[in-house]
Short mmCIF file of C-alpha atoms and ligand atoms in Angstrom, two decimals:
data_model
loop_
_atom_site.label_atom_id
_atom_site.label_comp_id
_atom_site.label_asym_id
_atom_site.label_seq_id
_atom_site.Cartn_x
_atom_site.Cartn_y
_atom_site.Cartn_z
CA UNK A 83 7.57 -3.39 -25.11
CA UNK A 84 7.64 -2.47 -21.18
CA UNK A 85 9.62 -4.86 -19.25
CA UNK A 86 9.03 -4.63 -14.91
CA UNK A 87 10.09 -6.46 -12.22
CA UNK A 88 7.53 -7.44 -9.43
CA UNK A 89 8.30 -7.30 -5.40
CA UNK A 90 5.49 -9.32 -3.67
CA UNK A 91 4.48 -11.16 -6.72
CA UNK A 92 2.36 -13.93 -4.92
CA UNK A 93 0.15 -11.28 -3.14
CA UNK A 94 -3.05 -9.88 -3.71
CA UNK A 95 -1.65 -6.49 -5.79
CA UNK A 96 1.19 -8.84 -7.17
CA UNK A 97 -1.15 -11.41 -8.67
CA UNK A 98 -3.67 -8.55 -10.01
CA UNK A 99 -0.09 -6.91 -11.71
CA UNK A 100 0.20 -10.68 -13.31
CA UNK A 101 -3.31 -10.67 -14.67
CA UNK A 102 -2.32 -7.02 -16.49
CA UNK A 103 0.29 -8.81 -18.23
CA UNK A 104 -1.37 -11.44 -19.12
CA UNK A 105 -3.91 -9.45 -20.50
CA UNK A 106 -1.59 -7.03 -22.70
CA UNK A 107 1.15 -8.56 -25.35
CA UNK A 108 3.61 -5.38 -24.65
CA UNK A 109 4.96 -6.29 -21.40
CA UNK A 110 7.33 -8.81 -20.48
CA UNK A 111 8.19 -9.76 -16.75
CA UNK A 112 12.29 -9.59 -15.77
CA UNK A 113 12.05 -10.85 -12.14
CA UNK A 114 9.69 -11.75 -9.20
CA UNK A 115 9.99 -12.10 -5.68
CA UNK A 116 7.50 -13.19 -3.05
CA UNK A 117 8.01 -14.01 0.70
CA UNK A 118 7.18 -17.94 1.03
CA UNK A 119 4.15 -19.01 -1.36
CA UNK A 120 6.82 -20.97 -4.03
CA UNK A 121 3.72 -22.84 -5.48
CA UNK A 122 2.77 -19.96 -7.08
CA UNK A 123 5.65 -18.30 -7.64
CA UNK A 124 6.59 -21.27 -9.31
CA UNK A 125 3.67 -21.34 -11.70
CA UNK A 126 4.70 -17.69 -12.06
CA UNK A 127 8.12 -18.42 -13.53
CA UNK A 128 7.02 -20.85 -16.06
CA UNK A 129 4.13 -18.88 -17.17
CA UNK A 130 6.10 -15.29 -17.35
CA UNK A 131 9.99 -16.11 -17.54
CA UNK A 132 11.74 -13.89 -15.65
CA UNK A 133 15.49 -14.14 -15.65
CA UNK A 134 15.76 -13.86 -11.63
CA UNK A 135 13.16 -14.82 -8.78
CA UNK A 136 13.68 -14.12 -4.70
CA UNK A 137 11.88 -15.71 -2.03
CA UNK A 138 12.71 -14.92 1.50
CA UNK A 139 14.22 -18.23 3.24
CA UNK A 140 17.20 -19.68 1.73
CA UNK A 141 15.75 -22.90 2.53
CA UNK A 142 12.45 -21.96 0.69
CA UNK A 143 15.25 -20.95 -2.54
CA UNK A 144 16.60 -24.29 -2.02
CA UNK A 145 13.51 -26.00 -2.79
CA UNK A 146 12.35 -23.42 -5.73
CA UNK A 147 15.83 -24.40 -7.50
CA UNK A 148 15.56 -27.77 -7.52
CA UNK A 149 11.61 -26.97 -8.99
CA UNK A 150 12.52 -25.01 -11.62
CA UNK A 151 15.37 -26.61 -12.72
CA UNK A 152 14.52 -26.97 -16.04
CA UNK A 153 13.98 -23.17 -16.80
CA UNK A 154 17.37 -20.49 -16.85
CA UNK A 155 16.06 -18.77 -13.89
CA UNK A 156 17.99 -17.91 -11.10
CA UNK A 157 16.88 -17.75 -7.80
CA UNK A 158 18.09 -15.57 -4.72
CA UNK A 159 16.75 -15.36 -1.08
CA UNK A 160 16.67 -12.86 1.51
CA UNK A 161 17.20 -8.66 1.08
CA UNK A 162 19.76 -9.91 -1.02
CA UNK A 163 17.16 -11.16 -3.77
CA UNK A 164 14.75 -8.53 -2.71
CA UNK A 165 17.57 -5.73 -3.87
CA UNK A 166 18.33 -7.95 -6.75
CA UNK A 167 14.86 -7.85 -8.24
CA UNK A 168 14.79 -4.26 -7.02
CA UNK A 169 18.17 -2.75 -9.34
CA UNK A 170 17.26 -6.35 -12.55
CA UNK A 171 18.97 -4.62 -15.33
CA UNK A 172 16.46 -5.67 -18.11
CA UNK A 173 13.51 -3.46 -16.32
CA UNK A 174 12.06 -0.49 -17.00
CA UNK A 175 9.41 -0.55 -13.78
CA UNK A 176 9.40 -1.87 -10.16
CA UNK A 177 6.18 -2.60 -8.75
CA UNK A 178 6.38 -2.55 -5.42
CA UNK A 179 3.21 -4.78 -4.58
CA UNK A 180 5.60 -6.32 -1.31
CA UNK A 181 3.54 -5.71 2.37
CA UNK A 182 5.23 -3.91 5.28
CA UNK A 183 8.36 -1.67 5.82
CA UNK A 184 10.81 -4.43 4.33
CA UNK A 185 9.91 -2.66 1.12
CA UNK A 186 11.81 0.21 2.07
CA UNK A 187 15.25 -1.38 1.32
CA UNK A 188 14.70 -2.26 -1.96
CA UNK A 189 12.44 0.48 -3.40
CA UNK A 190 15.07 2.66 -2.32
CA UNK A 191 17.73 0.27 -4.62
CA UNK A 192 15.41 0.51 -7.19
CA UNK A 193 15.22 4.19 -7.42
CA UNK A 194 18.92 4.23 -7.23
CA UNK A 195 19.28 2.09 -10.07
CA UNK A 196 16.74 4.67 -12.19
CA UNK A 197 13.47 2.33 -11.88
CA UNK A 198 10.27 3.92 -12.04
CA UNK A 199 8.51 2.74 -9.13
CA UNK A 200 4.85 1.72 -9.73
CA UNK A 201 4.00 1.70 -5.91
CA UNK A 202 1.67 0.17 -3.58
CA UNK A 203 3.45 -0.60 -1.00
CA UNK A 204 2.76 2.42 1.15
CA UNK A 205 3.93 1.81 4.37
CA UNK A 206 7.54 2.62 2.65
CA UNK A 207 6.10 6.52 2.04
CA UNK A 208 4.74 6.35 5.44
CA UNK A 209 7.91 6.15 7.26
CA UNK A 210 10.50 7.28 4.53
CA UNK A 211 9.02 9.54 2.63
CA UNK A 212 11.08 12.23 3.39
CA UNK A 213 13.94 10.37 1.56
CA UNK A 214 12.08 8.46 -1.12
CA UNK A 215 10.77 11.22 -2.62
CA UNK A 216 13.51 13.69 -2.69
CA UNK A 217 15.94 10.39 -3.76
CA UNK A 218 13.27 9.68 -6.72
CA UNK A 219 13.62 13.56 -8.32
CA UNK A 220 17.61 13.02 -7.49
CA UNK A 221 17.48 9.66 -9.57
CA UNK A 222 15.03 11.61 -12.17
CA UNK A 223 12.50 8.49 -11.77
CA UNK A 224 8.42 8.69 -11.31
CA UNK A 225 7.13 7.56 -8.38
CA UNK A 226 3.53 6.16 -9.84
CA UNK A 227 0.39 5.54 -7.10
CA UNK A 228 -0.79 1.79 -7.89
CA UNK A 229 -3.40 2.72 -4.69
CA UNK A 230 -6.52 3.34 -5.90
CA UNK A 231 -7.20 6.97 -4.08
CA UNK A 232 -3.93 8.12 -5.16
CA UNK A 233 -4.51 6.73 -8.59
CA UNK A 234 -7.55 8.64 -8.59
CA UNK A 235 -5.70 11.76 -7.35
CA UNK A 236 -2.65 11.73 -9.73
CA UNK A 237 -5.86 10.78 -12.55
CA UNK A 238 -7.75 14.51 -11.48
CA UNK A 239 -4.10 16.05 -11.31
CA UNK A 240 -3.49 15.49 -15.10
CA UNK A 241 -2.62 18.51 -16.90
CA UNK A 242 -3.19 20.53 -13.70
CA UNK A 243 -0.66 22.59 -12.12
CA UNK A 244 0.06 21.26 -8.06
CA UNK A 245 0.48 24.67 -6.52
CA UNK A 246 -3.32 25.05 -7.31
CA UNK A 247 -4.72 22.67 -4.86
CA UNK A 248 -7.02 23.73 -2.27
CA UNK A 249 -7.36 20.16 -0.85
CA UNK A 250 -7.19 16.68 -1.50
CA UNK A 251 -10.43 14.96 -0.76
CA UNK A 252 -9.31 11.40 0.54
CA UNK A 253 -12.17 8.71 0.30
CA UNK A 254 -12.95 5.65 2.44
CA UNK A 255 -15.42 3.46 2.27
CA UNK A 256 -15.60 3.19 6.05
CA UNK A 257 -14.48 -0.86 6.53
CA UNK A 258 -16.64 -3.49 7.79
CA UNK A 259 -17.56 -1.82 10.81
CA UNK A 260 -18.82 1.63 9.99
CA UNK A 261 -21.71 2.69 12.22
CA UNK A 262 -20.36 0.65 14.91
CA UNK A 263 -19.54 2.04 18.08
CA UNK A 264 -16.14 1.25 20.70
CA UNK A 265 -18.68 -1.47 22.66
CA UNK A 266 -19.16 -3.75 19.76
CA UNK A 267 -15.55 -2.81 18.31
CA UNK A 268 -14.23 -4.18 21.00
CA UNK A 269 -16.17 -8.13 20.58
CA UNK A 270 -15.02 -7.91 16.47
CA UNK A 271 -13.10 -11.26 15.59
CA UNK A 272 -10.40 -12.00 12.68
CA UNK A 273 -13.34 -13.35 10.24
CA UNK A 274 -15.41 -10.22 11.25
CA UNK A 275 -12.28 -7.53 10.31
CA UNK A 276 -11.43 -9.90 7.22
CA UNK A 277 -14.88 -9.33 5.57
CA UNK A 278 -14.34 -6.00 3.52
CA UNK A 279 -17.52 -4.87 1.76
CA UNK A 280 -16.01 -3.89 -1.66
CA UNK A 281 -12.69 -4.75 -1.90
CA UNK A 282 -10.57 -7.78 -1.99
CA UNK A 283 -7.30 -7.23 -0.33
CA UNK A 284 -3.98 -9.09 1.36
CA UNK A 285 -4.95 -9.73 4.94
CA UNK A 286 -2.77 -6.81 7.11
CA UNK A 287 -4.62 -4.06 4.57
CA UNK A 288 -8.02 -5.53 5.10
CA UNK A 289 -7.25 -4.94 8.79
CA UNK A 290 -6.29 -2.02 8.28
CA UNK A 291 -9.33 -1.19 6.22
CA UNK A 292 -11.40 -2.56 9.29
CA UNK A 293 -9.38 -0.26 12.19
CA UNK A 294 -9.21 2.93 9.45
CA UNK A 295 -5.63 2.95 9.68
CA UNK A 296 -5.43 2.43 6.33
CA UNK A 297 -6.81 5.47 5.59
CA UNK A 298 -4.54 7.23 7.61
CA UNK A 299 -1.96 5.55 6.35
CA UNK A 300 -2.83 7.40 3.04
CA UNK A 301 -2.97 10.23 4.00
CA UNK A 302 0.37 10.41 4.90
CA UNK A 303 0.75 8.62 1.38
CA UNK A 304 -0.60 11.66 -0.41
CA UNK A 305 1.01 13.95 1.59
CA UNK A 306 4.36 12.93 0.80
CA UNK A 307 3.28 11.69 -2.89
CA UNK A 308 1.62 15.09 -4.15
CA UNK A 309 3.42 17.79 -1.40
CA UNK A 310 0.86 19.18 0.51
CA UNK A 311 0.36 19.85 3.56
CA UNK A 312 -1.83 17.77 6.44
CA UNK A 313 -4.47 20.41 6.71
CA UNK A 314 -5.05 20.45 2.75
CA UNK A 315 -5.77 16.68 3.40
CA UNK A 316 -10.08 15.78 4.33
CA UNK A 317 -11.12 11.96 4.75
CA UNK A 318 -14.72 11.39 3.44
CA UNK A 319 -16.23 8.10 3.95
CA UNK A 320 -18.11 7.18 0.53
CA UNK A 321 -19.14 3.79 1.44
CA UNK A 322 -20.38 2.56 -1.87
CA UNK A 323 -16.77 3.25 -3.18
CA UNK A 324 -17.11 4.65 -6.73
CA UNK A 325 -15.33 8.10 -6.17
CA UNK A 326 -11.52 6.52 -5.41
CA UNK A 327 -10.79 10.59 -4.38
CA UNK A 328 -11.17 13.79 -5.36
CA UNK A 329 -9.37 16.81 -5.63
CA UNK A 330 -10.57 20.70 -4.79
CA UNK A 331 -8.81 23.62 -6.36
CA UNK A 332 -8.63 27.01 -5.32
CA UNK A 333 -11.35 28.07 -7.88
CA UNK A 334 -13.71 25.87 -5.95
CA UNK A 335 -13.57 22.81 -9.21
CA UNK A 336 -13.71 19.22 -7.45
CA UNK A 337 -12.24 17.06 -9.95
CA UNK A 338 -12.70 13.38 -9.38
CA UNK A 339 -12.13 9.92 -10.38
CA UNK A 340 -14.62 7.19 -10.73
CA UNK A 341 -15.15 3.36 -11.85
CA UNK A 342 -15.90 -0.08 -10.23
CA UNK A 343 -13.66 -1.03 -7.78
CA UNK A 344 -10.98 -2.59 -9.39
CA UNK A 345 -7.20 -2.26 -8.34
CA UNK A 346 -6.06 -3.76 -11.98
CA UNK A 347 -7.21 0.01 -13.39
CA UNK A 348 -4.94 1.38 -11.07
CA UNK A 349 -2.03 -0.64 -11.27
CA UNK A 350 -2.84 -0.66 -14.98
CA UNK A 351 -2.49 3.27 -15.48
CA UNK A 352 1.01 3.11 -13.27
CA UNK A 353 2.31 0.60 -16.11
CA UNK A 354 1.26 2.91 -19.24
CA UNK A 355 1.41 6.53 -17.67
CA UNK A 356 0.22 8.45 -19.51
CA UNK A 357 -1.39 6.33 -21.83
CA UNK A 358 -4.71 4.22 -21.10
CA UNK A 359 -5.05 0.61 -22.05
CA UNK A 360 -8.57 -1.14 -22.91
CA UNK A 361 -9.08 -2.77 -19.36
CA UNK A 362 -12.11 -5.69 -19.59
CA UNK A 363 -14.69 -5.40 -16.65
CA UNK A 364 -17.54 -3.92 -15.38
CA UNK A 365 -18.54 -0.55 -15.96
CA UNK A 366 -20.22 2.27 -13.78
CA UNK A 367 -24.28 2.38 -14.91
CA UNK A 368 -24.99 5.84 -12.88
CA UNK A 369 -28.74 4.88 -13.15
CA UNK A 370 -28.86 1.39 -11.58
CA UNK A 371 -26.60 2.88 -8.40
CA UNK A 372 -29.13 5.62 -8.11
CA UNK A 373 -27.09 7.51 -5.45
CA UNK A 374 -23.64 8.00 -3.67
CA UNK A 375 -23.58 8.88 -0.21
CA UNK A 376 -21.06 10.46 2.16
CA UNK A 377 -20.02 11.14 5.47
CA UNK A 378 -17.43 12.60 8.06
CA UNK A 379 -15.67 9.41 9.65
CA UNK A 380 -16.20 8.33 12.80
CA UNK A 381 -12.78 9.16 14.22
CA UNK A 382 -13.95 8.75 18.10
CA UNK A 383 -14.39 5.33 17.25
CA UNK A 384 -11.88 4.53 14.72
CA UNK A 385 -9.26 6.02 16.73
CA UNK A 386 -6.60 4.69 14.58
CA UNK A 387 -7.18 7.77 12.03
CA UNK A 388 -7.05 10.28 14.66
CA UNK A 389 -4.00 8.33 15.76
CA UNK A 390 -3.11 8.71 12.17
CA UNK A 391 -3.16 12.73 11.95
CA UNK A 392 -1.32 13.06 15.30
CA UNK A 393 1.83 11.04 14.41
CA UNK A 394 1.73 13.04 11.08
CA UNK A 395 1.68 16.28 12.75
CA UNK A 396 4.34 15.32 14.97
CA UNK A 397 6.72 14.22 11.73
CA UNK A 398 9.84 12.88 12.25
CA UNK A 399 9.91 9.04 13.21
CA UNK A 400 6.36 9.18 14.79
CA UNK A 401 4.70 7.79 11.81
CA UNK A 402 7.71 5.12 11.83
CA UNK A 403 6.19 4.14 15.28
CA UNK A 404 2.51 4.15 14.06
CA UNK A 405 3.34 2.23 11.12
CA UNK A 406 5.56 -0.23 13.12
CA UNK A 407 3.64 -0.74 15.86
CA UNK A 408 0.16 -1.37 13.67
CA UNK A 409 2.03 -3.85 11.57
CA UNK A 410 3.10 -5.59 14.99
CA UNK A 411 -0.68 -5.50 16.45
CA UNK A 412 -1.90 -6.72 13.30
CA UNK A 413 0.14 -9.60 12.77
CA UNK A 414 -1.14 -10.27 16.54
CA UNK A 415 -4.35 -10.26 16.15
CA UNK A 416 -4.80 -12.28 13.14
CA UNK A 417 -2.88 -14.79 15.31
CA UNK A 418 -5.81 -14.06 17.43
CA UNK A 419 -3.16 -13.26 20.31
CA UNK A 420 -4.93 -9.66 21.00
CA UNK A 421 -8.63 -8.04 20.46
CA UNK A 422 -9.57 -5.73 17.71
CA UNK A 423 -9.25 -2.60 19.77
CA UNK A 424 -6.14 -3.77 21.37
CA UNK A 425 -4.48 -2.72 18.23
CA UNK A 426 -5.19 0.72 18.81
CA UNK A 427 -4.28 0.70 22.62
CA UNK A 428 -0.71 -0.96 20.83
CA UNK A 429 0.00 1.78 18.89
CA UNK A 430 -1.39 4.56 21.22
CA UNK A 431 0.99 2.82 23.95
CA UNK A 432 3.75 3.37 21.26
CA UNK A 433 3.42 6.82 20.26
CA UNK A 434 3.23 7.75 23.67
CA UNK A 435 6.30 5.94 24.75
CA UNK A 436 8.79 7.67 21.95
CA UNK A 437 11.08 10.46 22.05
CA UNK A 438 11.07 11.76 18.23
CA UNK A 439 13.82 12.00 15.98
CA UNK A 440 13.20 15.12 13.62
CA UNK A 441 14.61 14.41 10.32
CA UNK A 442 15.69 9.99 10.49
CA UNK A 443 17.61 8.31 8.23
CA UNK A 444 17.26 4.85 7.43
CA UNK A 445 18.98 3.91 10.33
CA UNK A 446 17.38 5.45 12.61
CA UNK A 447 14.03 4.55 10.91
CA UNK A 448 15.37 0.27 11.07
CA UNK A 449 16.13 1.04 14.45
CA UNK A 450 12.91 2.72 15.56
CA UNK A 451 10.93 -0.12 13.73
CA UNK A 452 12.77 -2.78 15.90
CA UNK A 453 12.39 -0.84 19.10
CA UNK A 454 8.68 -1.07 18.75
CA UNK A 455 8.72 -4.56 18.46
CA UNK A 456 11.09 -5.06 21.14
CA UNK A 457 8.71 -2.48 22.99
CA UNK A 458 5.32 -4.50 21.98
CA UNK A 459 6.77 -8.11 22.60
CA UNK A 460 7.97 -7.10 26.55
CA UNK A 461 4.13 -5.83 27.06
CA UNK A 462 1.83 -7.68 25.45
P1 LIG B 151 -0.54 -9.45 0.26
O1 LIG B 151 -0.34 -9.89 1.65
O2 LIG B 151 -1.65 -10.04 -0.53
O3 LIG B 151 0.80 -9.69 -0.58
C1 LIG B 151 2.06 -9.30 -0.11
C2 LIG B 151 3.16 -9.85 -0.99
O4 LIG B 151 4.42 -9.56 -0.35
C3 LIG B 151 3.12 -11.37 -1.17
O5 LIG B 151 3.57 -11.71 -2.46
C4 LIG B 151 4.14 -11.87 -0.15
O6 LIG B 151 4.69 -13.11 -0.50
C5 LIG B 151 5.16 -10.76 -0.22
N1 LIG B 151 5.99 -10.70 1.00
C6 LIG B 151 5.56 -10.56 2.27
N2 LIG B 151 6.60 -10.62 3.12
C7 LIG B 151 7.70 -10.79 2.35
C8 LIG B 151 9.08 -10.95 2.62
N3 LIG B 151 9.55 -10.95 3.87
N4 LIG B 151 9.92 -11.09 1.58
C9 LIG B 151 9.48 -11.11 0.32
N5 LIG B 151 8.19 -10.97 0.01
C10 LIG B 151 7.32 -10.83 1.01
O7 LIG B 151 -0.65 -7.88 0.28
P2 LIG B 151 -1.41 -6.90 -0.74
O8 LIG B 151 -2.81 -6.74 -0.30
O9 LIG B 151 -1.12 -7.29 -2.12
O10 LIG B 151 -0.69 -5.53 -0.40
C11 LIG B 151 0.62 -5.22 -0.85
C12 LIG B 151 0.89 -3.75 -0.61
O11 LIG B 151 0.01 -3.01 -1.43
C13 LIG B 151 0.63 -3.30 0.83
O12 LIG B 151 1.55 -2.30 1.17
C14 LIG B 151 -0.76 -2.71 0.76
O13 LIG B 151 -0.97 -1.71 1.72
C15 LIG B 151 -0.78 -2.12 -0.63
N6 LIG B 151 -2.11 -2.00 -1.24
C16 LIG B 151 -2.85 -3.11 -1.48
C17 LIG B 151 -4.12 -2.99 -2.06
C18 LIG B 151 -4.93 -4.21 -2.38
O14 LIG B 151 -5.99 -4.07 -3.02
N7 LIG B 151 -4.54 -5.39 -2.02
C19 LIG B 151 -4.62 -1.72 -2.37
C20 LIG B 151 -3.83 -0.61 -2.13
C21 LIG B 151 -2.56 -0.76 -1.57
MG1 LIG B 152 -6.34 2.50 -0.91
#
């Protein structure tokens, strides 16, 4: 029996993580959190039991107490909960399926309190990597990729040794917009950017699947989640999204993974490392796809990845900024308050408007985060 606690249980990754344990008899559930959809996460309880729950607003606790009164389940609000659910004694796994940097915080309490951390919430690696992952071999815990390129790269890295990696072969199925060019970019609306071709996503990463800051993102994902370095990192565009990555070693071998897209395989293999579980679903028929294509991306256009590589190379807090300031423009523009593009110009304006700190510690990285905001909300 595996018992795990879930951060951002209401969510698209969150709900997927559900229907894995609904599907399997060996894992039980020991506490859930989610930021304001108590509906569900009230369904939640009484189908899965956990012993604690944590929703954001007190007043949204308030309300989730008197629904589940029946049930010995206690319910907490705030980081407070979120750090609760993080450190819940009774589990074995954290799944950190929460959105946005307030995942830091409590992924770093749960690898404190000796969690393994099944992890999709990236934009934690992307700005505190440096400590994460050095805290997580401190704390002797795994740090397993529930994102379905790093999935497929920790998949082709099984039984392999690390310092043989030539490169990591990132792939991206290009968004919604691929082929476009800035012109058109510029007239794309919210329902436009929210129409992904393959996958099914929360909103801000479907956005950032449309802008291809996801992808960069990632690769600042895998650098800090399999230690290389950002040249050994390539971004191919494989639009029909079958290969979820690949890896080259320095014999030349390209080992990849491959399936349907499905994020339940992913988060799936993070909850039974190394074992594999029968997962229901369609399977890959080679002969009815015919082919698989690929290209470079179009990083003139999608500026947001070339965006991407420069706060990378620059280290430090710069990918604090980038991070910040995308999930700032996002937010905007699916409030329709700013264009498509203008999310690029936001975080451009950003980068360009920060002194780096070399080596930041939370602090600093809290700090950074809310003087981008402050930074966005006096210009735009
Ligand atoms: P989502 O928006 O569907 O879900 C986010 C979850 O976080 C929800 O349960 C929400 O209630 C919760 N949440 C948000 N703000 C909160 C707060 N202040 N306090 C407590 N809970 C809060 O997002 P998602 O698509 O499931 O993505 C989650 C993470 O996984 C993101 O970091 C994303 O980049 C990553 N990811 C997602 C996918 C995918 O297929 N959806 C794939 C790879 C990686
Ligand atoms: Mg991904």
């Amino acid at each position: 029996m595996k018992t795990i606690s879930i951060l951002g249980s209401t969510g698209s990754i969150g709900t997927q993580t559900l229907e894995v344990v609904r599907e399997n008899q060996d894992i039980r559930v020991a506490a859930l959190s989610a930021g304001s959809n108590i509906r569900l996460l009230e369904q939640q309880i009484r189908e899965f039991h956990p012993q604690l729950a944590a929703v954001w607003s007190e007043e949204d606790a308030k309300s989730l107490r008197i629904a589940v009164a029946d049930l010995p389940v206690q319910v907490m609000s705030g980081m407070e909960g979120l750090e609760a659910v993080a450190v819940c004694e009774e589990a074995e796994i954290l799944v950190t399926a929460i959105v946005g940097m307030i995942g830091i915080r409590p992924t770093m309490a749960g690898i404190r309190a000796g969690k393994d951390i099944a992890l999709a919430n990236k934009e934690t690696l992307v700005t505190a990597g440096h400590l994460i992952m050095p805290m997580a071999e401190e704390y002797g815990v795994k740090i397993l990729p529930v994102d379905s390129e790093h999935s497929a790269i920790f998949q082709s890295l099984n039984g392999e040794n690390r310092s043989r990696i030539h490169k990591i072969l990132l792939t991206a199925s290009g968004g919604p917009f691929r082929g476009k060019k800035w012109e058109e970019l510029k007239t794309m609306r919210v329902e436009d950017a929210l129409r992904h071709p393959n996958w099914s996503m929360g909103r801000k990463i479907t956005v950032d699947s449309a802008t291809l800051v996801n992808k960069g993102l990632e690769v600042m994902e895998a650098k800090w989640l399999f230690g290389v370095e950002l040249d050994q990192i390539q971004v191919v565009v494989q639009p029909q999204s079958i290969i979820h990555s690949m890896v080259e070693f320095v014999d030349g071998a390209v080992i990849a993974q491959l399936g349907t897209p499905d994020m339940k395989l992913p988060i799936q293999y993070a909850l039974y490392y190394p074992d594999r579980r029968y997962l229901p679903g369609d399977r890959l028929d080679f002969a009815k796809l015919g082919s698989i294509t690929f290209e470079d991306p179009d990083t003139e256009t999608f500026v947001g990845l070339k965006y991407a590589f420069e706060a990378l190379r620059c280290g430090g807090s710069m990918p604090t900024v980038f991070n910040a300031a995308n999930e700032r423009a996002v937010s905007k523009f699916l409030n329709h308050e700013i264009g498509f593009t203008d999310i690029y110009a936001i975080i451009r304006e950003c980068m360009d408007g920060h002194r780096v700190i070399p080596s930041p510690d939370l602090g600093q990285i809290l700090d950074t985060e809310q003087s981008v905001y402050e930074m966005i909300e006096s210009r735009w």
